[in-house]
Coordinates of C-alpha atoms and ligand atoms in Angstrom, one line a residue:
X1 CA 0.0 0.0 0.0
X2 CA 0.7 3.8 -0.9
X3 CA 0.2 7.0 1.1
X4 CA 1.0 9.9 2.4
X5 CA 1.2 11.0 5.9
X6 CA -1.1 12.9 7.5
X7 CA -0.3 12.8 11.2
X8 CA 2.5 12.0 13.0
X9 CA 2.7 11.5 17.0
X10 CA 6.6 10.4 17.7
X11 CA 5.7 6.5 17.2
X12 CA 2.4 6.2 15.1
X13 CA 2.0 7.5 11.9
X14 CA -1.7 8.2 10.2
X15 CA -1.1 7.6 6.0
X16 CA -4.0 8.0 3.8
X17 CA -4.3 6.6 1.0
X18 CA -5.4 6.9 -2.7
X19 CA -8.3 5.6 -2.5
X20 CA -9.0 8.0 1.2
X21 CA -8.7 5.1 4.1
X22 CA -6.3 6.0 6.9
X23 CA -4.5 3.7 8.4
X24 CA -2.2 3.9 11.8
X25 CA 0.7 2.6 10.8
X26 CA 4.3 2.3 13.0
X27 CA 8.2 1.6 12.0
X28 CA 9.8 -1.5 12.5
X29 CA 13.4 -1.7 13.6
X30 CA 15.4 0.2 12.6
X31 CA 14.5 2.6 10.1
X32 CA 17.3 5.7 8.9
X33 CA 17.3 7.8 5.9
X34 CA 20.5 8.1 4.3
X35 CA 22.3 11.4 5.4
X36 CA 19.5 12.8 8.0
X37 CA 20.3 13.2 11.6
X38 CA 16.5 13.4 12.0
X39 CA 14.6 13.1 15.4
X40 CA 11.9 12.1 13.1
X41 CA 13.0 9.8 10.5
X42 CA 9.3 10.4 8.8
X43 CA 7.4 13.4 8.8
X44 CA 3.6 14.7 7.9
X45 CA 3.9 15.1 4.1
X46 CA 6.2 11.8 3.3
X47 CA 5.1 9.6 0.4
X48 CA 5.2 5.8 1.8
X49 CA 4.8 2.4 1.8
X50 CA 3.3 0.0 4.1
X51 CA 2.5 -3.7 4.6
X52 CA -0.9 -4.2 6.5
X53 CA -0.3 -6.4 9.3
X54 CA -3.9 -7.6 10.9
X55 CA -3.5 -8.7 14.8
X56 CA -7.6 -10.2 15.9
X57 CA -9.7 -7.2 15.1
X58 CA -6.8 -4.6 14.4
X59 CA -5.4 -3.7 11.2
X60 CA -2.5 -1.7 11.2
X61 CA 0.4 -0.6 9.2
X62 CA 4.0 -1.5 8.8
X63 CA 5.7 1.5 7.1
X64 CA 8.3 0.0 4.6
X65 CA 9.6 2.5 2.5
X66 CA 9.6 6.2 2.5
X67 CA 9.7 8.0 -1.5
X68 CA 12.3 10.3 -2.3
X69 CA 11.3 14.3 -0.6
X70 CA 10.6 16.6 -3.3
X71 CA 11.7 19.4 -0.3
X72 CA 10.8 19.4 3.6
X73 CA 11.1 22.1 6.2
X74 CA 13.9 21.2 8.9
X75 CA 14.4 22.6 12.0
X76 CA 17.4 22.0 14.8
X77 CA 15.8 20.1 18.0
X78 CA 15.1 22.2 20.6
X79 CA 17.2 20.0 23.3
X80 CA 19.5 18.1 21.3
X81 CA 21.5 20.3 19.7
X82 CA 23.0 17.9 16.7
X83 CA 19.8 16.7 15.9
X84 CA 17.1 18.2 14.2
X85 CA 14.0 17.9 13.3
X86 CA 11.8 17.6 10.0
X87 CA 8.7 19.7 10.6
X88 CA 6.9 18.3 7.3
X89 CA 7.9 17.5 3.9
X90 CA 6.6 17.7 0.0
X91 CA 5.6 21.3 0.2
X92 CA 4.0 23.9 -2.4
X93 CA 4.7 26.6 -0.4
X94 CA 4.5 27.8 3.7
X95 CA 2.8 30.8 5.2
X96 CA 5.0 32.5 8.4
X97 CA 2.5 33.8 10.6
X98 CA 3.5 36.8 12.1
X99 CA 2.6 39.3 15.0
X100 CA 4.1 42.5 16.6
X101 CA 3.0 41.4 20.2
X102 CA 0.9 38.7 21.9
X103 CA 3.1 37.2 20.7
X104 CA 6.2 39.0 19.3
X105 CA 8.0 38.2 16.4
X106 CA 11.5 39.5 15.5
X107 CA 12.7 40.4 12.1
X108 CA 15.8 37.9 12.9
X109 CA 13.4 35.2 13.1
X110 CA 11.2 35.8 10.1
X111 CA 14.6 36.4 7.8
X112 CA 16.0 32.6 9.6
X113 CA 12.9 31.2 8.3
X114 CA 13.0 33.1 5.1
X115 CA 16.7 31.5 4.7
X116 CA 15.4 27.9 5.3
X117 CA 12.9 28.1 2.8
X118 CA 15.4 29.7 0.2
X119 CA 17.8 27.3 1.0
X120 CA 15.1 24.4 0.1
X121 CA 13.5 26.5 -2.6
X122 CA 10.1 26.5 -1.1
X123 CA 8.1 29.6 -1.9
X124 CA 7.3 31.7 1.4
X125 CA 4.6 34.2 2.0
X126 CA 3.9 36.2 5.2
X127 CA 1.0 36.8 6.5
X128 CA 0.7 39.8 9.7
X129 CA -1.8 38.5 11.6
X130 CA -4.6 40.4 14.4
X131 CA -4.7 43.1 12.4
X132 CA -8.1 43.6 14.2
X133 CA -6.1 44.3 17.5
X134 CA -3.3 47.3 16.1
X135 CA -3.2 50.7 16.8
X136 CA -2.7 52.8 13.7
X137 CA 1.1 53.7 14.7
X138 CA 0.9 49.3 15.4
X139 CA -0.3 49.4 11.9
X140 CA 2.2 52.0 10.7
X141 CA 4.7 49.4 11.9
X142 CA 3.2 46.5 9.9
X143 CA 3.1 48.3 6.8
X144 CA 6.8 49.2 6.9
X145 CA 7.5 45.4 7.5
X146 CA 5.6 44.5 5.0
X147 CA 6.7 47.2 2.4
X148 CA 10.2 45.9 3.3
X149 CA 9.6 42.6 2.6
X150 CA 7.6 42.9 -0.7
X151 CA 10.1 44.8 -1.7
X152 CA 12.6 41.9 -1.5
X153 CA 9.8 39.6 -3.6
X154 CA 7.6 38.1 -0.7
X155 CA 3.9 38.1 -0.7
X156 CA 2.8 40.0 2.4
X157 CA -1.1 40.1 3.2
X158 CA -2.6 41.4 6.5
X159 CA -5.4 39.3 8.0
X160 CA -7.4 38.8 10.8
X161 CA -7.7 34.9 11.3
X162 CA -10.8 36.6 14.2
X163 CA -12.4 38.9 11.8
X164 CA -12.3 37.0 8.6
X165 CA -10.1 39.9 7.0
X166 CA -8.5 39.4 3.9
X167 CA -9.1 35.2 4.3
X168 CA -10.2 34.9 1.0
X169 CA -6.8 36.1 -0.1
X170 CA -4.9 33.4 1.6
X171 CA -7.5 30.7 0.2
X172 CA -6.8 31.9 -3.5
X173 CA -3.2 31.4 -2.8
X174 CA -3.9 28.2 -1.2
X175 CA -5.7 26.5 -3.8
X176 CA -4.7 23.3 -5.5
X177 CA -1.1 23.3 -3.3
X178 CA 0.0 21.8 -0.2
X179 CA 1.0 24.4 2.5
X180 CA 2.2 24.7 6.0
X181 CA 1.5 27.4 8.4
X182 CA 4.3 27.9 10.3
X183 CA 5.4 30.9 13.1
X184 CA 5.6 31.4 17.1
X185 CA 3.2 29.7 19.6
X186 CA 0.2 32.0 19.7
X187 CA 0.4 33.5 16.2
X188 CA -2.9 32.1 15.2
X189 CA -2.3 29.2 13.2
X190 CA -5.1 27.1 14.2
X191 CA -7.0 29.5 14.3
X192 CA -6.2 30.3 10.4
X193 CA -7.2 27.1 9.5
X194 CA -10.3 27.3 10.7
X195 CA -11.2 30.2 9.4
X196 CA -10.3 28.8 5.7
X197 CA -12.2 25.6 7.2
X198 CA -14.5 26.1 10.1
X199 CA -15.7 22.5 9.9
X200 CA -12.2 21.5 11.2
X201 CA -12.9 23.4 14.3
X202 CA -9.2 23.3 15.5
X203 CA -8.7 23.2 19.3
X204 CA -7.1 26.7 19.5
X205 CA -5.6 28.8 22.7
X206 CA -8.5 29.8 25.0
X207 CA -8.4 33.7 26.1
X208 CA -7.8 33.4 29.9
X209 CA -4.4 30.7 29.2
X210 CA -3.2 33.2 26.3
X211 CA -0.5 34.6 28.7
X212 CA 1.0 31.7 30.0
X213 CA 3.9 30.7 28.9
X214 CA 5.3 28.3 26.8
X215 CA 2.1 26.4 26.3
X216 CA 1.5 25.1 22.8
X217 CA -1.9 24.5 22.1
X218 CA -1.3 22.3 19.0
X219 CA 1.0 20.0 19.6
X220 CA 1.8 18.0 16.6
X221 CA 1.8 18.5 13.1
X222 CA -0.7 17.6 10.9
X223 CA -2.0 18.0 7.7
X224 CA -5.9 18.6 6.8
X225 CA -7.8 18.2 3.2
X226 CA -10.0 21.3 2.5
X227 CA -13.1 21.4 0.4
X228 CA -11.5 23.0 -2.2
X229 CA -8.5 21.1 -3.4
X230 CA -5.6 22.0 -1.2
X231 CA -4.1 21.2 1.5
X232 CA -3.2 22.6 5.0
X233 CA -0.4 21.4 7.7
X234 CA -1.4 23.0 11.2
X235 CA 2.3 22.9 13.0
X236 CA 2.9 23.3 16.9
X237 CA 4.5 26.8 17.6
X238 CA 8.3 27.1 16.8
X239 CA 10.2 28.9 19.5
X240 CA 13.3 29.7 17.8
X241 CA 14.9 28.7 14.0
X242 CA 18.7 27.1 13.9
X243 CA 20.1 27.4 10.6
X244 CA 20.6 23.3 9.9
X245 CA 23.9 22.8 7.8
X246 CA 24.8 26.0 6.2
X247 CA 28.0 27.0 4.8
X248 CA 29.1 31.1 5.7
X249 CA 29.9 31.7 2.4
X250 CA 26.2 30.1 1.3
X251 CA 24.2 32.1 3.8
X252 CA 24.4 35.8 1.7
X253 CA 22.4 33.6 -1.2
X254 CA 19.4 33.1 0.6
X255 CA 19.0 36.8 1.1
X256 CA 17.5 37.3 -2.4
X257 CA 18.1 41.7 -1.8
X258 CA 21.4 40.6 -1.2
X259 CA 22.2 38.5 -4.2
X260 CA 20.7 40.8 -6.5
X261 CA 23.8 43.1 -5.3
X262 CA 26.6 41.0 -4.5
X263 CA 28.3 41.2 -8.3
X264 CA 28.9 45.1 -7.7
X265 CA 31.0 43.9 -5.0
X266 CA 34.7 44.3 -5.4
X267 CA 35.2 41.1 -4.0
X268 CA 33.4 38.3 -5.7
X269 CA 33.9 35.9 -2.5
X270 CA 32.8 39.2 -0.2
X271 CA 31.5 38.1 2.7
X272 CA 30.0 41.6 3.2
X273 CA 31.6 42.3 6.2
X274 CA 34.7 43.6 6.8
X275 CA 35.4 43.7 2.7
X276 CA 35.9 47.0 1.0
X277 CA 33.9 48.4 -1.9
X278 CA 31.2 46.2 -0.7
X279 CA 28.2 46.9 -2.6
X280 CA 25.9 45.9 0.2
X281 CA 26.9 47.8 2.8
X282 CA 26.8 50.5 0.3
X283 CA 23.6 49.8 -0.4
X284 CA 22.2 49.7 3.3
X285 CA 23.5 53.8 3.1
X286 CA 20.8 54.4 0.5
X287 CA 18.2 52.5 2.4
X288 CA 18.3 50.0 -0.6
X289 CA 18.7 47.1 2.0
X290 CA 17.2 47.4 5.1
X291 CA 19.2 47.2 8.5
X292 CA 17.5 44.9 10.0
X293 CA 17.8 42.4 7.1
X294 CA 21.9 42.8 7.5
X295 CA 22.0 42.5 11.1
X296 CA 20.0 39.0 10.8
X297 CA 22.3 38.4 7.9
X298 CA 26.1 39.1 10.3
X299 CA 24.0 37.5 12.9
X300 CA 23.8 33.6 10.6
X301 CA 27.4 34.6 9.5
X302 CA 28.5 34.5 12.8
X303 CA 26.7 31.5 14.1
X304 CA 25.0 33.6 16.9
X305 CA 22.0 32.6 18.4
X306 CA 18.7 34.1 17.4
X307 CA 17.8 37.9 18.5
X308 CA 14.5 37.7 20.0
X309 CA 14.7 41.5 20.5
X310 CA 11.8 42.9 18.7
X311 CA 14.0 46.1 17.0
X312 CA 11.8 46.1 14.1
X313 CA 11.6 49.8 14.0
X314 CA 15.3 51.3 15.1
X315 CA 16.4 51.4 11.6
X316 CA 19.9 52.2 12.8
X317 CA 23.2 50.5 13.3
Ligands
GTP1 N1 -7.8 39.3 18.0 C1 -7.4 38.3 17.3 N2 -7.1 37.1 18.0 C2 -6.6 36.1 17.3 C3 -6.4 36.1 15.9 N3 -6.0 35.0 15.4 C4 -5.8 34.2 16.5 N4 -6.2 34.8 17.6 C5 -6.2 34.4 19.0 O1 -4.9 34.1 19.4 C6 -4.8 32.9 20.3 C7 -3.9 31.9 19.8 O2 -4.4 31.3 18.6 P1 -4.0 29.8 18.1 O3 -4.7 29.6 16.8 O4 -4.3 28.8 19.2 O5 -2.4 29.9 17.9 P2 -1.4 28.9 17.3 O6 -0.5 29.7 16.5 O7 -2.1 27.8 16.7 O8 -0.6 28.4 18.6 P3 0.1 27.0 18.9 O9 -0.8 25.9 18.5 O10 0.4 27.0 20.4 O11 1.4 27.0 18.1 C8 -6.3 32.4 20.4 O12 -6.8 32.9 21.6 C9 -6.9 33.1 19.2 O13 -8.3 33.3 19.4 C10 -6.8 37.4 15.2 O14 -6.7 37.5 14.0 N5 -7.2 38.4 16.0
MG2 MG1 -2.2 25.8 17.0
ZN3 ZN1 30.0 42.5 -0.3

């Protein structure tokens, strides 16, 4: 048998199949994929093959064989640090949900995760979410972000997963793909989905626990069929985004305002850093590349940890 997986809980896995039966199937042994250090050697999205074993009144699965990942979405574990983790794999495209508060998100992380998805050529669009709960200068804020990263290519949309704002956007883009909805605990995935499907009826954060900490409300990923044809992966909150396996001289790549510059630069291995005639940091004088994008950028170079300072707005050194 054939299918994909929908679900996956550590040590069951839910595949569907072609022809729409799910089945719970397991791992047997010892089961690696060539070159992954994986906490999860499968994840929600993986094409596979199973053998259905039938124990009295039970019929489960025996996963087999995994296909060949057209891409997949990897993170580095949160407590050991070699490992890392495969959030989901075989994706059209992922949504980074983001906020200014409740919870904030940091322009370091949303350029980490724009890096990842680069690096595995998955297109990425951000979406500002609560706009229903801004300020106009809080709206003034998430017009510059998003200004900044249009600019750069990205499709930016501001919704309201509450009011129903701008949904029908994300649902156009949505259609006949596979995505993920990805971002910090609290963002409003769940909540998303079930405003594109409100038949799902997601368990999402309930008001009086929004404040405590480190709670994930959804706790594993899984993927959902909507009515129209598409598909949505729901994904527990990430916290923070280590860059898995990239070389220094690779990271300025992934920066697509960045590579559109780096011929004019004198050096053609410039690392944009302490180089002369470097046409980036020329370019950050004339407010052609943002500071904040190059801060996240020296940040990866220099294998620091994640800034979870919000500085979106102090556009200075
Ligand atoms: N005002 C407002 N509240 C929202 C919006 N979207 C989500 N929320 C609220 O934000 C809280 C968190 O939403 P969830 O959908 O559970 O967040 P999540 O990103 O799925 O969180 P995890 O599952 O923990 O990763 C809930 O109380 C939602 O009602 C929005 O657009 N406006
Ligand atoms: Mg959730
Ligand atoms: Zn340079």
């Amino acid at each position: 048998m054939q299918g994909t997986v929908y679900k996956s809980t550590g040590s069951w896995y839910t595949v569907k199949t072609s022809e729409e039966d799910f089945y719970e199937c397991r791992i047997k042994g010892k089961f690696r994929i060539k070159g992954i250090k994986s906490t999860n050697p499968i994840a929600v999205g993986d094409q596979v093959t199973f053998d259905i074993e039938t124990v009295g009144d039970e019929t489960t699965g025996v996963i087999k064989d995994i296909s060949e990942r057209k891409n997949y979405i990897i993170r580095k574990s949160v407590n050991l640090s070699k490992q890392t983790h495969i959030i989901a794999a075989n994706l059209d495209q992922v949504f980074l949900m983001v906020t200014l508060n409740n919870p904030p998100t940091s322009t370091s992380f949303i350029d980490r995760f724009l890096v990842t998805s680069e690096a595995y050529q998955i297109p990425a669009i951000l979406l500002f979410n609560k706009i229903d709960t801004y300020n106009s200068e809080e709206i003034g804020e998430i017009k510059y972000l998003a200004n900044l990263y249009r600019e750069i290519g990205y499709t930016c949309i501001g919704i309201s997963s509450k009011t129903g704002k701008n949904i029908d956007k994300v649902k156009e883009l949505m259609k006949g793909k596979t995505s993920m909805f990805s971002g910090h605990s609290g963002v409003g995935k769940s909540t998303l989905v079930n405003a594109v499907e409100p038949k799902l009826d997601l368990k999402t954060k309930k008001i009086s626990t929004q404040h405590s900490q480190g709670q994930h409300t959804t706790t594993f990923a899984e993927m959902y069929d909507l009515e129209m044809d598409a598909q949505i992966i729901d994904t527990p909150g990430i916290k923070g985004f280590g860059i898995v396996d990239m070389e220094k001289e690779e990271i300025g790549n992934y920066f697509p305002d960045f590579f559109r510059k780096k011929q004019d630069c004198k050096f053609n291995n410039c690392l944009h850093i302490e180089e002369p005639k470097c046409a980036i940091k020329a370019a950050l004088e004339t407010d052609e590349i943002a500071w904040s994008r190059y801060r996240s950028y020296v940040q990866m170079v220099n294998g620091e940890e994640e800034n979870y300072r919000v500085d979106i707005y102090s556009e200075k050194k």
